[in-house]
Coordinates of C-alpha atoms in Angstrom, one line a residue:
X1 CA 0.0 0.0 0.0
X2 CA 0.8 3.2 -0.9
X3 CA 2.4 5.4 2.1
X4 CA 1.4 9.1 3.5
X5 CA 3.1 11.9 5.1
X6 CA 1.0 13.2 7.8
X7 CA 1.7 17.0 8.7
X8 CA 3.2 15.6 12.1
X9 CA 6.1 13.9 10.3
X10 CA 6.2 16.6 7.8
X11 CA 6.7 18.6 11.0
X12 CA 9.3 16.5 12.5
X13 CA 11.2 16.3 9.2
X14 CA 12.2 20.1 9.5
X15 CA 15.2 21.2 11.3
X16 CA 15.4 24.6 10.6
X17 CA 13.0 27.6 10.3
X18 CA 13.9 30.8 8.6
X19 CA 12.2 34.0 9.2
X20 CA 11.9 36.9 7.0
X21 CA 10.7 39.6 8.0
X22 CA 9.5 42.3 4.5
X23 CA 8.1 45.3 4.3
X24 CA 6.8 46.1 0.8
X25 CA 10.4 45.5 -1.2
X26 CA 9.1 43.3 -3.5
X27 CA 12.3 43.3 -5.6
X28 CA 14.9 42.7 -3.0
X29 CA 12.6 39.8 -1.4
X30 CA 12.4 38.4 -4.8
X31 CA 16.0 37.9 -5.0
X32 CA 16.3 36.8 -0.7
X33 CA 13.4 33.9 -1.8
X34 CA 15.5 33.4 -4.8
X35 CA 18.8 32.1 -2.7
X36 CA 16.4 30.4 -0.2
X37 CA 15.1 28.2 -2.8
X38 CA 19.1 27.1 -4.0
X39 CA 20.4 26.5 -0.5
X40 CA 22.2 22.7 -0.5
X41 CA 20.4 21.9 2.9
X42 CA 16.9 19.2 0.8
X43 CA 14.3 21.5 0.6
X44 CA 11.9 18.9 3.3
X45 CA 14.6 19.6 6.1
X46 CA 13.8 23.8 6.0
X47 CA 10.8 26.0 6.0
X48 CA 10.8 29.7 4.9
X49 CA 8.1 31.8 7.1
X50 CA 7.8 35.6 5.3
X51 CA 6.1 38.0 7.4
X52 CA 5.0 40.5 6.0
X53 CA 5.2 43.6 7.9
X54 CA 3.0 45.8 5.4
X55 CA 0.7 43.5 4.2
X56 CA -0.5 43.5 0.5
X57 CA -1.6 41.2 -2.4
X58 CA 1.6 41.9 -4.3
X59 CA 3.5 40.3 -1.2
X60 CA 1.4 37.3 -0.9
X61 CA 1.8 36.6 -4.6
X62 CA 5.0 36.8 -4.9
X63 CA 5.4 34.4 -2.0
X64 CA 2.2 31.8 -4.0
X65 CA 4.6 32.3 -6.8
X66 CA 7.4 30.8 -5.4
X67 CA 5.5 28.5 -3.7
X68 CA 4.2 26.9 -6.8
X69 CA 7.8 26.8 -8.3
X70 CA 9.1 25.0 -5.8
X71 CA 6.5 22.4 -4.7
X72 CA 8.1 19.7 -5.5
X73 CA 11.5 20.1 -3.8
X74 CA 10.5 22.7 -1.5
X75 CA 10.9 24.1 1.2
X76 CA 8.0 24.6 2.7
X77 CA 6.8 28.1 2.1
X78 CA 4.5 30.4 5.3
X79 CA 3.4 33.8 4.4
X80 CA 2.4 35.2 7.6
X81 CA 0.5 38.9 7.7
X82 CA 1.3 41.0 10.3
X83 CA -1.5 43.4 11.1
X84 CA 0.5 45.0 14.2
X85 CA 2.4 46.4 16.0
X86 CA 5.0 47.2 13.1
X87 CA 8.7 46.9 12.8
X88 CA 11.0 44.1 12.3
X89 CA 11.0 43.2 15.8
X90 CA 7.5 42.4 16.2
X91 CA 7.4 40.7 12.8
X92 CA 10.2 38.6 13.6
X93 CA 8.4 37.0 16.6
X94 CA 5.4 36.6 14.8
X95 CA 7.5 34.4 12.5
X96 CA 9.4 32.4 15.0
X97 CA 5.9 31.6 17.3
X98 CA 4.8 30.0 14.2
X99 CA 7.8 28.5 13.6
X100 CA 8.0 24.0 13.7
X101 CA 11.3 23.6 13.9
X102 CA 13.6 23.4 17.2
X103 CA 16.1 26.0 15.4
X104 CA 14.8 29.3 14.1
X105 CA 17.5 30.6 11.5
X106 CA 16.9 35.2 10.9
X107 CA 17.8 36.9 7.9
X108 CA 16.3 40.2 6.3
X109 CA 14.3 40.1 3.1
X110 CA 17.9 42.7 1.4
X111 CA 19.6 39.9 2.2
X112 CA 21.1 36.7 0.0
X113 CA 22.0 34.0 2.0
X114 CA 25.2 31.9 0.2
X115 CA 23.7 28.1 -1.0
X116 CA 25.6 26.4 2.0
X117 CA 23.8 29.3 4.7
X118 CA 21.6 27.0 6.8
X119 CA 23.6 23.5 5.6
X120 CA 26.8 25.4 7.4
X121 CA 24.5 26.5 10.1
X122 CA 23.2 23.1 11.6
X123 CA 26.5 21.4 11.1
X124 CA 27.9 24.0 13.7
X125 CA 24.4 24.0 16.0
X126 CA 25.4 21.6 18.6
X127 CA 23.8 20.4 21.5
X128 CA 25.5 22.8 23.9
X129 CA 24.6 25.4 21.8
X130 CA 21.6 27.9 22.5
X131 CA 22.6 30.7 19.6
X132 CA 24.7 30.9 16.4
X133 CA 26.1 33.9 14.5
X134 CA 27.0 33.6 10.8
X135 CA 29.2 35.3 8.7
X136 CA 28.1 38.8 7.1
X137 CA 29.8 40.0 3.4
X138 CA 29.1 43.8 2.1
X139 CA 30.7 44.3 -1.1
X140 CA 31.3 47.8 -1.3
X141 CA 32.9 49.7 -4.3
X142 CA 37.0 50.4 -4.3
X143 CA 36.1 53.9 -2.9
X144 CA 32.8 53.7 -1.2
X145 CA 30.7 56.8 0.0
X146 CA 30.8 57.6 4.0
X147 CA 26.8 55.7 4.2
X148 CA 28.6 52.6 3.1
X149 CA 31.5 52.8 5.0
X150 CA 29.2 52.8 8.2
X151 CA 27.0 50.8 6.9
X152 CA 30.4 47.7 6.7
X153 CA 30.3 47.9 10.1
X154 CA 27.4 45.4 10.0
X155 CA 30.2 42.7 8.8
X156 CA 32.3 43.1 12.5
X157 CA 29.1 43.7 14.6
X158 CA 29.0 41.0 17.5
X159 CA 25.5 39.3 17.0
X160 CA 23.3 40.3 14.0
X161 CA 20.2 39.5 13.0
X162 CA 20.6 39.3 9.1
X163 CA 22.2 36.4 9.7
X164 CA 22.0 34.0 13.4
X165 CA 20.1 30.7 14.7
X166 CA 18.7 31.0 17.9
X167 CA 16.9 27.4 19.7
X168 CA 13.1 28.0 19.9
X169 CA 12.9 27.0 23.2
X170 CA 15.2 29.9 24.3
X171 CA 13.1 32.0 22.1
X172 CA 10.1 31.1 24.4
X173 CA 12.7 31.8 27.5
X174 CA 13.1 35.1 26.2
X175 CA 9.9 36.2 24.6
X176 CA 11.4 36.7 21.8
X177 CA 12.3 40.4 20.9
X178 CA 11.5 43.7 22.5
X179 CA 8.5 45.3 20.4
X180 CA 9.4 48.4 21.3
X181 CA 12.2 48.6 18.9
X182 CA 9.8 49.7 16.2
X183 CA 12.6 50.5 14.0
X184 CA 15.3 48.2 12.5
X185 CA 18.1 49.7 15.0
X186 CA 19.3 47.8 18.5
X187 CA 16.8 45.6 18.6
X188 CA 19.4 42.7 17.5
X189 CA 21.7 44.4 20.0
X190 CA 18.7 43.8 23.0
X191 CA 18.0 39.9 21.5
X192 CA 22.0 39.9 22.5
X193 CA 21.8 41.3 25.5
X194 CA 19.3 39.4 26.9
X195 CA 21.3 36.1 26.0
X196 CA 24.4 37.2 27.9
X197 CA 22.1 37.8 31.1
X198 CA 21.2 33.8 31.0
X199 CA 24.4 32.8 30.1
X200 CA 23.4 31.2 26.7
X201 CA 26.3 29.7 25.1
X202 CA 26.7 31.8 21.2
X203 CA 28.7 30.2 18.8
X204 CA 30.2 31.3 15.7
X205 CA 29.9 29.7 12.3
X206 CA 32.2 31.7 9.7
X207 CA 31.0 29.3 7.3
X208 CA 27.4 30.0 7.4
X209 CA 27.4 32.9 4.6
X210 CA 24.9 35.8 4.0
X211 CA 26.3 38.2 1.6
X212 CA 24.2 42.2 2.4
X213 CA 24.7 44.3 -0.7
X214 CA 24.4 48.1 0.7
X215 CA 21.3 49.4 -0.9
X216 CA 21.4 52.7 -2.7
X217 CA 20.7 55.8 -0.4
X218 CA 19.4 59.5 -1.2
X219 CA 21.4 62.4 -1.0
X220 CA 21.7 63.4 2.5
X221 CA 20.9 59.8 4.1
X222 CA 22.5 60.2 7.4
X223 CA 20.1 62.5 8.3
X224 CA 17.3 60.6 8.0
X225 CA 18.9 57.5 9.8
X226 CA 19.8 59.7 13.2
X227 CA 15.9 59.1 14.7
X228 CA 16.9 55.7 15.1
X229 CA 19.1 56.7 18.0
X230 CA 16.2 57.0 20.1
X231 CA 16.2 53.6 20.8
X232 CA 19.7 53.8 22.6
X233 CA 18.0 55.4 25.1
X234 CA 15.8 52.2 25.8
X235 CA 18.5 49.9 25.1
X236 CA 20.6 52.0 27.5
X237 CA 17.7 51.7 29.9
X238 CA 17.3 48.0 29.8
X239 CA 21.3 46.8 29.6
X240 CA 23.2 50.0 31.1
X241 CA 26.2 47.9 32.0
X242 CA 26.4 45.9 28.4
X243 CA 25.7 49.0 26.8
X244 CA 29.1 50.8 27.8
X245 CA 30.9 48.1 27.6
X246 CA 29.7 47.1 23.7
X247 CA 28.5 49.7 22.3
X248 CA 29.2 53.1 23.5
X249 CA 31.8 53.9 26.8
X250 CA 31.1 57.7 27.0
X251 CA 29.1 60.1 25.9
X252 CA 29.5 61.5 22.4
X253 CA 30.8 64.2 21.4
X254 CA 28.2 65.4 19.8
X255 CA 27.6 67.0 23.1
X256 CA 30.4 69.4 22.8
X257 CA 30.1 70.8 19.1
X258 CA 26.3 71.7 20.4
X259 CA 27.7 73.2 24.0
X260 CA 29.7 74.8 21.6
X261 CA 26.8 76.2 19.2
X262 CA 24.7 76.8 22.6
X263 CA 28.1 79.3 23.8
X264 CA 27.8 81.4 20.0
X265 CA 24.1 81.9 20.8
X266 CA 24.4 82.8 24.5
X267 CA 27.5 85.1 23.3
X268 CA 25.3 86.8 20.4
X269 CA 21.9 87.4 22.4
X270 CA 24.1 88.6 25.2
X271 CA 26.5 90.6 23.2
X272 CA 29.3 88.8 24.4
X273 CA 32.0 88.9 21.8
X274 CA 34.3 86.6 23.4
X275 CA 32.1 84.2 24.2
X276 CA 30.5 83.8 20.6
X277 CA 33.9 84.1 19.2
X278 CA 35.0 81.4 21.4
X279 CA 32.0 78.8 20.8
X280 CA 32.1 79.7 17.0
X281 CA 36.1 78.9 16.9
X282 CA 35.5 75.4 18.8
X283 CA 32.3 74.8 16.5
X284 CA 33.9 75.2 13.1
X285 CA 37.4 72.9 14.5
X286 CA 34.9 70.1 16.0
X287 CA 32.5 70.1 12.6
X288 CA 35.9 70.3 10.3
X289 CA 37.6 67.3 12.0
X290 CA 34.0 65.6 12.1
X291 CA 33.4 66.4 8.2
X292 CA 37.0 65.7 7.5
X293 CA 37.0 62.2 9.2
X294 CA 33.9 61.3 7.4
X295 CA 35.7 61.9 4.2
X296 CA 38.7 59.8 4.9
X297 CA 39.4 57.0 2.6
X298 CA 35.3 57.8 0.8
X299 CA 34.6 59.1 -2.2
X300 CA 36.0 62.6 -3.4
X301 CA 33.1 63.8 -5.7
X302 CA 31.5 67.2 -5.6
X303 CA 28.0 65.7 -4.5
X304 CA 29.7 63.7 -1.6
X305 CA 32.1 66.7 -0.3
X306 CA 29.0 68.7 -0.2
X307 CA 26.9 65.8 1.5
X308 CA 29.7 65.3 4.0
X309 CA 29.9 69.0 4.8
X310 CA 26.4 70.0 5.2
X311 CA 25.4 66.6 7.0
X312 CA 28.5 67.0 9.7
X313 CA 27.3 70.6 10.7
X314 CA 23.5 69.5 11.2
X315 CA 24.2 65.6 12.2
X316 CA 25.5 66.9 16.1
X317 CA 22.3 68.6 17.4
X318 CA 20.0 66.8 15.5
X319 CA 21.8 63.8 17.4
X320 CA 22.0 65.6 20.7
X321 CA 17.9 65.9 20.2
X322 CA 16.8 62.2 19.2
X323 CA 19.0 61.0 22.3
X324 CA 17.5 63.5 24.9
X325 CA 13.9 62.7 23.3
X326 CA 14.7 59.1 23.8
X327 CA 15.6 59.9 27.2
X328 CA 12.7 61.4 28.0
X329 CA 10.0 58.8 26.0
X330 CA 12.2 55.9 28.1
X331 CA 12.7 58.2 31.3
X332 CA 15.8 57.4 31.5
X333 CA 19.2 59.1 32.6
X334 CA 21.1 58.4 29.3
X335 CA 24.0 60.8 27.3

């Protein structure tokens, strides 16, 4: 007689799930599904749960599309819709709670994982194990701009999501991530955190490839991106100690070029000459050596020179002003 698979073996068959949280970039999701669909792992060991965190048809066909192509020889293929709260953090625990594998493998929809990602990933997982980082690639240009310069720093960052395995069950110890981090900044950075406190044991697995092309960015993009350090403030708030010792030890000195700026207003609306002169001196040597550090070893063009000079006077008190708001949204003592 003729044998079937029940959805409980199905079930038991898969030893990874990866979740990929989207948001509308139907392109670059596309291309992520794409490298899911080649990795050298059989397709019935591995599931792929998208979440989509701005949920349209477009989305859900795409995913049907796939679905379809790959039927035969999988994986198995979840679109999940997330109707809120938004952010990656919140769609990435709808994805894991859904999850049926023991190991829950992240990556971002920019992403493209290399074929031997997850393959590379469960030969490393080993029973002792609770969490796995993978390596991250960003191939930049022989001169890159100062955006994708900061943005390599991805590639040294201690514990990423774009690209780590993290047990379910510690997952559920956990409760998963923070869904206050509505934006996709430190919320990888709190997942982190949190495992230190319970003394998971985090491996590494060099071998277990994602390659992160930098996407393009507008004119100006650093400015937009400085909001995002709101969320230091809550991560400050939540892991004070971990905080200066991995990511920042002392205040910024952002601080200074706007004490500086304060001193040219207090000096002007007072008539202080000395003072003003004073502040404005200190203000154009601090936003030169910032502007001039940003353009070290970037790109030379007009439009960047200008970018780098016109973002490095306004990037200080803008930053000053998203970290004392976060402050005050988290009510906490942070600087």
């Amino acid at each position: 007689m003729p044998t079937t698979t029940s959805a409980t073996d199905t079930a038991a068959a898969i030893a990874v799930s990866v979740v990929v949280p989207t948001c509308g970039r139907l392109d670059l999701l596309d291309r992520c599904l794409d490298a899911l669909t080649r990795q050298t792992l059989p397709g019935a060991r591995y599931e792929v749960i998208i979440v989509d965190d701005e949920p349209n048809h477009n989305t859900l066909h795409l995913v049907a599309g796939w679905r379809a192509r790959t039927l035969e020889r999988g994986p198995r293929l979840v679109y999940v819709s997330n109707a809120g709260p938004h952010g990656p953090a919140a769609a990435r625990s709808r994805g894991w709670r859904v999850a049926q594998a023991a190991i829950v493998a992240f990556t971002d929809d920019d992403t493209v994982p290399a074929p031997v990602w997850l393959a590379s990933g469960l030969a490393a997982f080993a029973d002792h194990i609770d969490a796995l980082c993978g390596k991250i690639e960003m191939p930049l240009p022989a001169v890159p701009t100062d955006y994708q310069r900061d943005a390599r720093l991805l590639e040294c960052a201690e514990f990423v999501t774009a690209n780590c395995f993290c047990r379910k069950g510690v997952l559920e110890r956990l409760d998963g991530f923070d869904e206050r981090f509505t934006s996709p900044w430190r919320e990888d950075s709190d997942l982190h955190f949190r495992l230190l406190k319970i003394n998971a044991t985090i491996a590494r697995a060099p071998e277990a490839l994602v390659v992160h092309p930098v996407r393009p960015a507008p004119w100006g993009v650093s400015l937009l991106q400085i909001k995002k350090v709101t969320f230091d403030a809550l991560l400050y708030k939540k892991h004070p100690e971990l905080y200066r010792q991995k990511i920042q030890g002392a205040p910024r000195w952002d601080y200074v070029i706007v004490a500086a700026l304060l001193a040219v207003l207090a000096g002007w609306l007072g008539n202080v000459v000395w003072l003003a002169t004073l502040g404005g001196a200190a203000w154009i040597t601090l936003t030169f050596r910032l502007c001039m550090r940003r353009l070290s070893g970037t790109a030379k063009t007009v439009s960047h020179i200008a970018e780098m000079i016109v973002t490095s006077a306004l990037i200080p008190p803008l930053a000053v002003f998203w970290r004392i708001a976060g402050a005050i949204r988290y009510r906490v003592r942070f600087a």
